[in-house]
PDB file of C-alpha atoms in Angstrom:
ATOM      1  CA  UNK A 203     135.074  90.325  65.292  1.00  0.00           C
ATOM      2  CA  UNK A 204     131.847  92.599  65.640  1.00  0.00           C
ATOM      3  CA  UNK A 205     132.369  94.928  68.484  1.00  0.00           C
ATOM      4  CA  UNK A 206     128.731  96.150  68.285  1.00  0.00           C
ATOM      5  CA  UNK A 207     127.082  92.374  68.657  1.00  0.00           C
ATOM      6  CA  UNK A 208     124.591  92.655  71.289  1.00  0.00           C
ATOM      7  CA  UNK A 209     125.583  89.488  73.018  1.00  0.00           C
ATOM      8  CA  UNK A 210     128.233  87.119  72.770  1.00  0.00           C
ATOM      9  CA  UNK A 211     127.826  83.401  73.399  1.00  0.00           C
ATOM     10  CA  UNK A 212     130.186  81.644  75.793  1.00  0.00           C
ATOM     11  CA  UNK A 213     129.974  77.898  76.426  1.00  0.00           C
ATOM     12  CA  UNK A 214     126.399  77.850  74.693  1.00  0.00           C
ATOM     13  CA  UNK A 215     124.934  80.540  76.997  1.00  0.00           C
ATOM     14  CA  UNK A 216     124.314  84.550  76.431  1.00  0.00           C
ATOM     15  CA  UNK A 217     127.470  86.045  78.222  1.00  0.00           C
ATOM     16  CA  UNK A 218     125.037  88.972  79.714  1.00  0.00           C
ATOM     17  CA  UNK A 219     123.082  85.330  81.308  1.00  0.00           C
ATOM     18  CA  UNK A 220     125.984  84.127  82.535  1.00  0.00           C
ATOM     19  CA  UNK A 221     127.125  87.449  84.014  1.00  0.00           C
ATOM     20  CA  UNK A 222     123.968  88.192  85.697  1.00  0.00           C
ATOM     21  CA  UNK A 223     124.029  84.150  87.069  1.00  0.00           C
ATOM     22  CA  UNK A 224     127.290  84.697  88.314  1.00  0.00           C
ATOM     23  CA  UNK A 225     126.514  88.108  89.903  1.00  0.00           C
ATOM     24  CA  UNK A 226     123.323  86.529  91.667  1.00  0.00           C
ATOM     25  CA  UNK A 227     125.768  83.465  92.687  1.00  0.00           C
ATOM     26  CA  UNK A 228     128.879  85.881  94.252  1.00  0.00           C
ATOM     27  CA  UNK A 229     125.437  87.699  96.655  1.00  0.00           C
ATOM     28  CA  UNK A 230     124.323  84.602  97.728  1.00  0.00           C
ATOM     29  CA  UNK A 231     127.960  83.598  99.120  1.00  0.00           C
ATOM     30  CA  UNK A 232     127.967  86.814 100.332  1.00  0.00           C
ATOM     31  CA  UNK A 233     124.666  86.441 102.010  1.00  0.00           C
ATOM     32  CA  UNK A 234     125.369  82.955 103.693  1.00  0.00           C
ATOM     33  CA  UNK A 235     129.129  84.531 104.967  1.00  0.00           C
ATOM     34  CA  UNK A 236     126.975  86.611 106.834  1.00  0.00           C
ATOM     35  CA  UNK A 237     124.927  84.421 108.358  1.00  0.00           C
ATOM     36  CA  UNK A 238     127.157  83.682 111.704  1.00  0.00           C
ATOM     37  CA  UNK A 239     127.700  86.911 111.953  1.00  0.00           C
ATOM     38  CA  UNK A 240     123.512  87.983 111.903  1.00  0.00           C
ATOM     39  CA  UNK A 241     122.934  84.650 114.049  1.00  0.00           C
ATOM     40  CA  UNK A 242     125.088  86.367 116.928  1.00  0.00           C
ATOM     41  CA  UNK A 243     123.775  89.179 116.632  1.00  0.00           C
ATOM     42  CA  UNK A 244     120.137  88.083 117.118  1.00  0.00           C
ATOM     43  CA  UNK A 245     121.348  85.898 119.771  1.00  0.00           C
ATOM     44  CA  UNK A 246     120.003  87.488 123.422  1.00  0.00           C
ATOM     45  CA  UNK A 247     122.311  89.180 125.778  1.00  0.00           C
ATOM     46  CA  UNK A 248     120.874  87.942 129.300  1.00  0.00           C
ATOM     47  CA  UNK A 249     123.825  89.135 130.871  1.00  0.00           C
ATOM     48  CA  UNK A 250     122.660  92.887 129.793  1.00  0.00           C
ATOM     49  CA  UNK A 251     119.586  92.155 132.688  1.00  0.00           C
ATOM     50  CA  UNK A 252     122.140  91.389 135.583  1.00  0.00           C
ATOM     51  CA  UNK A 253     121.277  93.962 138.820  1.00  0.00           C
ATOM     52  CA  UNK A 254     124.165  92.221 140.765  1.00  0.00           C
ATOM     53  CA  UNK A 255     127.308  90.327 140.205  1.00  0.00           C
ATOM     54  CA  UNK A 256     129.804  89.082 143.072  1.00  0.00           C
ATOM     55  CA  UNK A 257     132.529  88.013 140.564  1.00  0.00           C
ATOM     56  CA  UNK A 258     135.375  87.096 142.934  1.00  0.00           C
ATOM     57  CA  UNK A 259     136.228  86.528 146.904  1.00  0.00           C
ATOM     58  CA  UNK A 260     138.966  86.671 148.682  1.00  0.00           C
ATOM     59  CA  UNK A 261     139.672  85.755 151.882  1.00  0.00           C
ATOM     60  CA  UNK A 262     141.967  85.111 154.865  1.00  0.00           C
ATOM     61  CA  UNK A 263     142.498  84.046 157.933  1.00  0.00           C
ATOM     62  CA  UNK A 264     144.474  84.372 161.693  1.00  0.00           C
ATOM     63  CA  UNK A 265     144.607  83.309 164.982  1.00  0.00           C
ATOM     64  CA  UNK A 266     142.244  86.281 165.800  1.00  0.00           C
ATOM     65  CA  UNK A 267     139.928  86.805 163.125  1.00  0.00           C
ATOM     66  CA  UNK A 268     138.750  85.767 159.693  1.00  0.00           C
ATOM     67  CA  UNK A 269     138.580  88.087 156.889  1.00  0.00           C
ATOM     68  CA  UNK A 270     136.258  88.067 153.284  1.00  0.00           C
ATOM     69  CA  UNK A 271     136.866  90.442 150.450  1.00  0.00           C
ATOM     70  CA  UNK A 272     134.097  90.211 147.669  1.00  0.00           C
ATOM     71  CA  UNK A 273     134.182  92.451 144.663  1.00  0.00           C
ATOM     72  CA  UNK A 274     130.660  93.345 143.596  1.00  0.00           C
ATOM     73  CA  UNK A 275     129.024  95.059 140.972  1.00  0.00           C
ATOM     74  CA  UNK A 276     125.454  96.694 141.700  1.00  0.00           C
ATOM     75  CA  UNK A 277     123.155  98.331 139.986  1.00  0.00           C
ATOM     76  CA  UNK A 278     121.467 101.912 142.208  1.00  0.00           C
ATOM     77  CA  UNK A 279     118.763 102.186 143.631  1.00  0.00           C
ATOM     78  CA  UNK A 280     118.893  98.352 144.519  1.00  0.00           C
ATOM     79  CA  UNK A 281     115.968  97.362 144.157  1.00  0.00           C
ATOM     80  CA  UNK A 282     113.890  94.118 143.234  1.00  0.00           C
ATOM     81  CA  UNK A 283     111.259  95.125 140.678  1.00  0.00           C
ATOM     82  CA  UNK A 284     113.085  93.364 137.774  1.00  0.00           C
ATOM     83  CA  UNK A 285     114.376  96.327 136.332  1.00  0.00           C
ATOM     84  CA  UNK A 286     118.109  96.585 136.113  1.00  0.00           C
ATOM     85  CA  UNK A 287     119.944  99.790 136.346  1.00  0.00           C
ATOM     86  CA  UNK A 288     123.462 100.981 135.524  1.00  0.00           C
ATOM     87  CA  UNK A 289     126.040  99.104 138.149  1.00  0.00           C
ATOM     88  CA  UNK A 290     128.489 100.289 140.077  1.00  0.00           C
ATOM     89  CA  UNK A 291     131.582  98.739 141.491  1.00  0.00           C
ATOM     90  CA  UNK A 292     132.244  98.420 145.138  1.00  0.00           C
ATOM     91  CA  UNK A 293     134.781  95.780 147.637  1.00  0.00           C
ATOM     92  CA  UNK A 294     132.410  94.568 150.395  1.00  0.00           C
ATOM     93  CA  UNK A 295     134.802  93.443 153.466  1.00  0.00           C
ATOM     94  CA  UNK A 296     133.881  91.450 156.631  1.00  0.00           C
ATOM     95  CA  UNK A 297     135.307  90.759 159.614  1.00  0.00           C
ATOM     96  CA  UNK A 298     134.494  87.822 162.131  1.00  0.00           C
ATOM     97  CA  UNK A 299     136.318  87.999 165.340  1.00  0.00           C
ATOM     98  CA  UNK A 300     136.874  84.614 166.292  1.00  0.00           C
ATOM     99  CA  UNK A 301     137.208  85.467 170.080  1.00  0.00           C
ATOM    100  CA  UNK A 302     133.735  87.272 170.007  1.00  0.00           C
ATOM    101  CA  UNK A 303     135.927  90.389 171.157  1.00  0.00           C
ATOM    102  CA  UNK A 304     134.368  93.796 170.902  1.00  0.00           C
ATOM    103  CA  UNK A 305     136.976  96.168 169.184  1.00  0.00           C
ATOM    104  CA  UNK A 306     136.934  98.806 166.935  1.00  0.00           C
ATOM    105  CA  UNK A 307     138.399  97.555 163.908  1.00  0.00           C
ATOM    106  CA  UNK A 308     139.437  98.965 160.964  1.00  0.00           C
ATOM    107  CA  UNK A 309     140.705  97.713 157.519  1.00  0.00           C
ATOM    108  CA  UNK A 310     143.013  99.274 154.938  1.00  0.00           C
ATOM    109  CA  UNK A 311     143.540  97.729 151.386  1.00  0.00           C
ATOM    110  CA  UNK A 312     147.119  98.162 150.532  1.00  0.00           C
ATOM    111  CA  UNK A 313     147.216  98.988 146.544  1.00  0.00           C
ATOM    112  CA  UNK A 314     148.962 101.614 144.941  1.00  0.00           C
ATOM    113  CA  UNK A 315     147.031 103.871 147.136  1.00  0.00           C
ATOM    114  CA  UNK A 316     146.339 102.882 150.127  1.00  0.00           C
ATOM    115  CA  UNK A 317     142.622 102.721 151.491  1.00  0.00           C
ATOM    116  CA  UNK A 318     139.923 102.128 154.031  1.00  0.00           C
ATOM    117  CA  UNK A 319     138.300 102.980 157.383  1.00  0.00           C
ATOM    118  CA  UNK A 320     136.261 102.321 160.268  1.00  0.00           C
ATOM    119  CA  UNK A 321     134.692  98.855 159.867  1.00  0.00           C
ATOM    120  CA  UNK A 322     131.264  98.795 161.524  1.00  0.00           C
ATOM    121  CA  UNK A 323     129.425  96.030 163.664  1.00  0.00           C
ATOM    122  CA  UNK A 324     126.530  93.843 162.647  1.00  0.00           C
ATOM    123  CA  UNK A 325     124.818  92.855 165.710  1.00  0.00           C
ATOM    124  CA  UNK A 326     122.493  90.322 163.548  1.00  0.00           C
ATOM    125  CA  UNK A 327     125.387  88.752 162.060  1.00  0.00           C
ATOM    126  CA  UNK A 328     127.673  89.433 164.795  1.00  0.00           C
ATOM    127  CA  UNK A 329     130.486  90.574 162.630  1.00  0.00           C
ATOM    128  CA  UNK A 330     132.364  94.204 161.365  1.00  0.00           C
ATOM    129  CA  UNK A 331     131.552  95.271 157.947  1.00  0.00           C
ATOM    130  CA  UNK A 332     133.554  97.796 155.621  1.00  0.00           C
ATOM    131  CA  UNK A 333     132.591  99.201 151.504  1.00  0.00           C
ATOM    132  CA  UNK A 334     133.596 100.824 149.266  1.00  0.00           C
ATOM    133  CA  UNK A 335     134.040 102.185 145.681  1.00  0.00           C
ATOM    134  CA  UNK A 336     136.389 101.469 143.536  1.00  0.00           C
ATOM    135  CA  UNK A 337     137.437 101.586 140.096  1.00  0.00           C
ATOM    136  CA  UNK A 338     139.403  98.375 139.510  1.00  0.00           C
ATOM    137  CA  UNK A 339     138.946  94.977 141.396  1.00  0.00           C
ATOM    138  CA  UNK A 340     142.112  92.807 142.728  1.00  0.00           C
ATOM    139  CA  UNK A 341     143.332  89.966 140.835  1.00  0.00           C
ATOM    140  CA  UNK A 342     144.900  86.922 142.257  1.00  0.00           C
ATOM    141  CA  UNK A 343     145.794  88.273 146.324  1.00  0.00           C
ATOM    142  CA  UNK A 344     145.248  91.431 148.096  1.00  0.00           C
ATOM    143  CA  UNK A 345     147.343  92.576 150.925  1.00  0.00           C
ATOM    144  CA  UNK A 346     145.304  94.075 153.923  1.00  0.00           C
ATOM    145  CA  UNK A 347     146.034  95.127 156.844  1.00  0.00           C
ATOM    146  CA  UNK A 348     144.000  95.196 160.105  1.00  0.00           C
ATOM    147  CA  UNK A 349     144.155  97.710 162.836  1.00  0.00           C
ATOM    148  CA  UNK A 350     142.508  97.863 166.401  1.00  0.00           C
ATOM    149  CA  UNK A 351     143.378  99.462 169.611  1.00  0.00           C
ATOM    150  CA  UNK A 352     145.684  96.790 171.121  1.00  0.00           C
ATOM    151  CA  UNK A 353     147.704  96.475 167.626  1.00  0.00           C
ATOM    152  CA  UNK A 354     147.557  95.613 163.943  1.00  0.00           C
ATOM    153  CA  UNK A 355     148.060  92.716 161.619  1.00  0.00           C
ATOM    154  CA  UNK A 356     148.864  92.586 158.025  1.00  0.00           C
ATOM    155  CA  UNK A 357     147.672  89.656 156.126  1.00  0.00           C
ATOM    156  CA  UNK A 358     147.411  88.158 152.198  1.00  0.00           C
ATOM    157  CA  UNK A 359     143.899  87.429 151.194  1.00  0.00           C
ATOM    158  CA  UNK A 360     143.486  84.800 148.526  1.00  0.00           C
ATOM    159  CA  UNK A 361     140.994  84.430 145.411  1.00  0.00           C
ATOM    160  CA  UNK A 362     138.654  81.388 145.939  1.00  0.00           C
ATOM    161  CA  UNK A 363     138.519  81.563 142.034  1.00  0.00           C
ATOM    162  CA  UNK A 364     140.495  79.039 139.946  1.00  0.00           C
ATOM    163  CA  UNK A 365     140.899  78.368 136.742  1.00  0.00           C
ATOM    164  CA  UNK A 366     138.296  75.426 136.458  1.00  0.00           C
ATOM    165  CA  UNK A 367     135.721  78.128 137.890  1.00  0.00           C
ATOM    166  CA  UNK A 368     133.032  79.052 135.605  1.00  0.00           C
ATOM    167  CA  UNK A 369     132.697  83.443 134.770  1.00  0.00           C
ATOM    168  CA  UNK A 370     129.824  85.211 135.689  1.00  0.00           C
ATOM    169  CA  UNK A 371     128.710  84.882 132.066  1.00  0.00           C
ATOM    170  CA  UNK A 372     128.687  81.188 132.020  1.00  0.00           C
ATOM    171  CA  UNK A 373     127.089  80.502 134.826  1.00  0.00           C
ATOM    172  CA  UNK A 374     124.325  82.802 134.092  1.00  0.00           C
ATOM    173  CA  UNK A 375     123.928  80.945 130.501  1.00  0.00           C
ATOM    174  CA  UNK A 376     123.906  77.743 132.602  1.00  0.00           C
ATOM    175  CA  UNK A 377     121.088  79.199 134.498  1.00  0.00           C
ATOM    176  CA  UNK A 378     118.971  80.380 131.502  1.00  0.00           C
ATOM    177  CA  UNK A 379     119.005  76.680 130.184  1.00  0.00           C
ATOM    178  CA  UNK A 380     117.888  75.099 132.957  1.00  0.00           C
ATOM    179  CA  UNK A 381     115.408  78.037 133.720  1.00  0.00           C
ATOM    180  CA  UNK A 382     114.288  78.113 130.246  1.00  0.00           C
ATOM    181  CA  UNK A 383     110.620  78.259 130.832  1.00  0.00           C
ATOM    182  CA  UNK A 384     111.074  80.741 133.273  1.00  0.00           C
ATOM    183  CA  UNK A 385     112.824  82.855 131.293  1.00  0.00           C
ATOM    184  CA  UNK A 386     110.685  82.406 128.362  1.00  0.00           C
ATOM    185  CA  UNK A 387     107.311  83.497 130.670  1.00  0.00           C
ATOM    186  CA  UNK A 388     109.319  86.546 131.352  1.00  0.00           C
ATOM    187  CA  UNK A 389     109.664  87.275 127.967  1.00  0.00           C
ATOM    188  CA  UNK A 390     107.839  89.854 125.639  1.00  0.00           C
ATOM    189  CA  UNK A 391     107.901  90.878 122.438  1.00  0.00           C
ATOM    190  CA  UNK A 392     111.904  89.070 122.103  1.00  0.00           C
ATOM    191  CA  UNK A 393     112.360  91.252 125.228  1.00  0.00           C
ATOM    192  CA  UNK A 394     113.593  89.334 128.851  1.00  0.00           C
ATOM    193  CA  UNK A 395     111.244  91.411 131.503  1.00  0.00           C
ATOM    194  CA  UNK A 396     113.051  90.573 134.676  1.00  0.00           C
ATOM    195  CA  UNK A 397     116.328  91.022 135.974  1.00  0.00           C
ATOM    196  CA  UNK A 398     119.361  88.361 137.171  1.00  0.00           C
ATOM    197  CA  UNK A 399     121.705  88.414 140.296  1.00  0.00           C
ATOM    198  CA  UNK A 400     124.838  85.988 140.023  1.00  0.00           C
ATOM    199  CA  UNK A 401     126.599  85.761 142.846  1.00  0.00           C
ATOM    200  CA  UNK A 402     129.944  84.184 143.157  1.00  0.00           C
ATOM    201  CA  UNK A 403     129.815  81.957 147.141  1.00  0.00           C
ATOM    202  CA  UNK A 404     132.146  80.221 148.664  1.00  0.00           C
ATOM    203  CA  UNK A 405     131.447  77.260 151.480  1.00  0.00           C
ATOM    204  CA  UNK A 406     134.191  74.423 151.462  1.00  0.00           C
ATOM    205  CA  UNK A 407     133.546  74.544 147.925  1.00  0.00           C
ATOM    206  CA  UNK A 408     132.518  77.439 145.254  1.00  0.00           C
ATOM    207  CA  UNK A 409     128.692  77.755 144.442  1.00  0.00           C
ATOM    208  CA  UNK A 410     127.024  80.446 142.352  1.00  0.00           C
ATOM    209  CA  UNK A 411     123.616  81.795 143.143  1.00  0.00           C
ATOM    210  CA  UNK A 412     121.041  83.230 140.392  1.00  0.00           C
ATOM    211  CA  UNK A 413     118.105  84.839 141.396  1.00  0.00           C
ATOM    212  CA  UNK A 414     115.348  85.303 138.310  1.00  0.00           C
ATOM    213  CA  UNK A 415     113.428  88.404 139.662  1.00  0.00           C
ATOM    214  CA  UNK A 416     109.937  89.510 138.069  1.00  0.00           C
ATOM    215  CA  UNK A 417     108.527  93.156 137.726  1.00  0.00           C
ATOM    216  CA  UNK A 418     106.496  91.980 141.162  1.00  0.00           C
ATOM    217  CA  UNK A 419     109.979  91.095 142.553  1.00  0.00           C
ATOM    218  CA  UNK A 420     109.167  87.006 142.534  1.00  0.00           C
ATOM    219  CA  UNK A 421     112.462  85.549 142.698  1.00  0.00           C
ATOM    220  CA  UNK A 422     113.322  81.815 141.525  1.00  0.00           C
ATOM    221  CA  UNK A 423     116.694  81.015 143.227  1.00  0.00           C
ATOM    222  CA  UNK A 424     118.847  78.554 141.670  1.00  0.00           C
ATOM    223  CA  UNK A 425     122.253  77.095 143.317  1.00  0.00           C
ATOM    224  CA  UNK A 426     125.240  76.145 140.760  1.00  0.00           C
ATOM    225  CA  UNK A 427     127.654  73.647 140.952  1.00  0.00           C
ATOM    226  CA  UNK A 428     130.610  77.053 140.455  1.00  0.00           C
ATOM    227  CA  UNK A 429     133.127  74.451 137.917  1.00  0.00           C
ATOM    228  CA  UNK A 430     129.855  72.358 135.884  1.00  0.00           C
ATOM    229  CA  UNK A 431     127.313  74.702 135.992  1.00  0.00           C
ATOM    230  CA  UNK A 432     124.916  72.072 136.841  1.00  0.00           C
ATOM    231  CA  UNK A 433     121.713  72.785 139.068  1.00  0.00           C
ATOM    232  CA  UNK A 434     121.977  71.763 142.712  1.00  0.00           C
ATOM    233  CA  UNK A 435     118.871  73.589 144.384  1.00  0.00           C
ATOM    234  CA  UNK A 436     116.315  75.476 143.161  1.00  0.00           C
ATOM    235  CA  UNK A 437     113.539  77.398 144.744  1.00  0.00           C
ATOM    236  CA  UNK A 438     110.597  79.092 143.531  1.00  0.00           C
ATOM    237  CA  UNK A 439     108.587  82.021 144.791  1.00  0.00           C
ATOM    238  CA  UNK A 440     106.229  81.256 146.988  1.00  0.00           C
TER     239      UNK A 440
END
C-alpha cells in the first residue's frame, strides 16, 4: 500500500469525488427533511389578528328565568380599526326573566371560589347582565346560583359545544377560504391588515360569526354552519 497516494480509486471514481458527492447528497436530504417544517412555518397565522373570540356558551333554564354564560376573550380598548390588541378573558352572563318581573338579581358562579354580584338591567334588551374576569373558563357545566329578594335558585348550565363542533381556529380557517379575496385585499407586504372576531352563537342550532374588519372599520360578516364550516350568509360593508 502507499499511504501518501493522493487519491485512491474506488469503484472507478476518485474517493475524494465520491466523498464530496456523497457529502453534497446527505445536505440535500437534509435540506428536503426540512422542508415541512419551513412550509409551516411560512404558513400565516390568521388567528394571531383575532380582536374577539366567544369560544363556548352555556346555558340554562327554569320556570322563572333563562340563563346564558359565554366565555369571551377580548382584546382592550375594543375597538374596530382593524388593529388587534392583547385579549383578555372575561364570563359575560345574562339573565331573561321570563315573567317580565323587575327584581334585583344577582348571580354567583360556584367554582372553587365562589363569585359574582349585582347583575344589571338592559332596558334595550330588556334583560340583567353580569362580567367578569377570570383566569380559567368552565368546561363541560357550571353550577350557578341565582339570588333575588323573594329567594334563590341554584341551577346547572350546560355547554352548547359538542364534539362535532368546529374550534375557534377552524372556523376562522373556514372563513379565510371562502373570504380569500378579501383577505388577500387586506394584505400587504405578506402582512393581513385587518383584524377577525369569531364568535361562537347558539339559536336551535350552533352558528359561528366572523367579522373581517379593515383599518376604516368596514366589516364583511360571514355566518358558519358551527359542525361544516360552510358559508350560510354573508354581508358586506355597505
Amino acid at each position: 500500500m502507499q499511504p501518501n497516494r493522493a487519491k485512491k480509486v474506488m469503484n472507478g471514481a476518485p474517493f475524494s469525488y465520491q466523498y464530496t458527492m456523497k457529502k453534497a447528497f446527505c445536505s440535500l436530504l437534509a435540506l428536503l427533511a426540512l422542508l415541512p417544517a419551513l412550509s409551516a412555518c411560512s404558513a400565516y397565522d390568521y388567528f394571531e389578528r383575532v380582536s374577539e373570540i366567544k369560544s363556548d356558551i352555556f346555558l340554562a333554564e327554569t320556570e322563572e328565568f333563562s340563563l346564558s354564560l359565554a366565555c369571551v376573550s377580548r382584546e382592550h380598548p375594543y375597538l374596530s380599526d382593524g388593529v388587534p390588541c392583547e385579549r383578555s378573558s372575561l364570563v359575560e352572563i345574562t339573565l331573561t326573566d321570563d315573567g317580565a318581573r323587575e327584581r334585583d338579581y344577582r348571580v354567583y358562579v360556584l367554582d372553587e371560589k365562589t363569585w359574582g354580584g349585582d347583575m344589571s338591567y338592559r332596558s334595550v334588551r330588556g334583560d340583567y347582565f353580569y362580567s367578569q374576569g377570570v383566569e380559567k373558563f368552565p368546561e363541560t357545566s357550571v353550577s350557578l346560583r341565582v339570588e333575588w329578594e323573594e329567594g334563590a335558585r341554584e341551577i346547572c348550565a350546560t355547554s352548547v359545544r359538542s364534539e362535532t363542533t368546529l374550534t375557534p381556529q377552524q372556523a376562522l380557517d373556514a372563513a379565510v377560504q371562502a373570504e380569500r379575496e378579501t383577505v388577500e385585499a387586506l394584505t400587504k407586504d405578506g402582512v393581513f391588515a385587518g383584524e377577525f372576531y369569531v364568535r361562537l352563537l347558539r339559536r336551535k342550532s350552533n352558528y359561528y360569526y366572523i367579522g373581517i374588519v379593515d383599518g376604516a372599520g368596514n366589516t364583511t360578516s360571514l355566518l358558519l354552519d358551527a359542525e361544516t364550516g360552510e358559508v350560510l350568509a354573508r354581508r358586506a360593508p355597505n
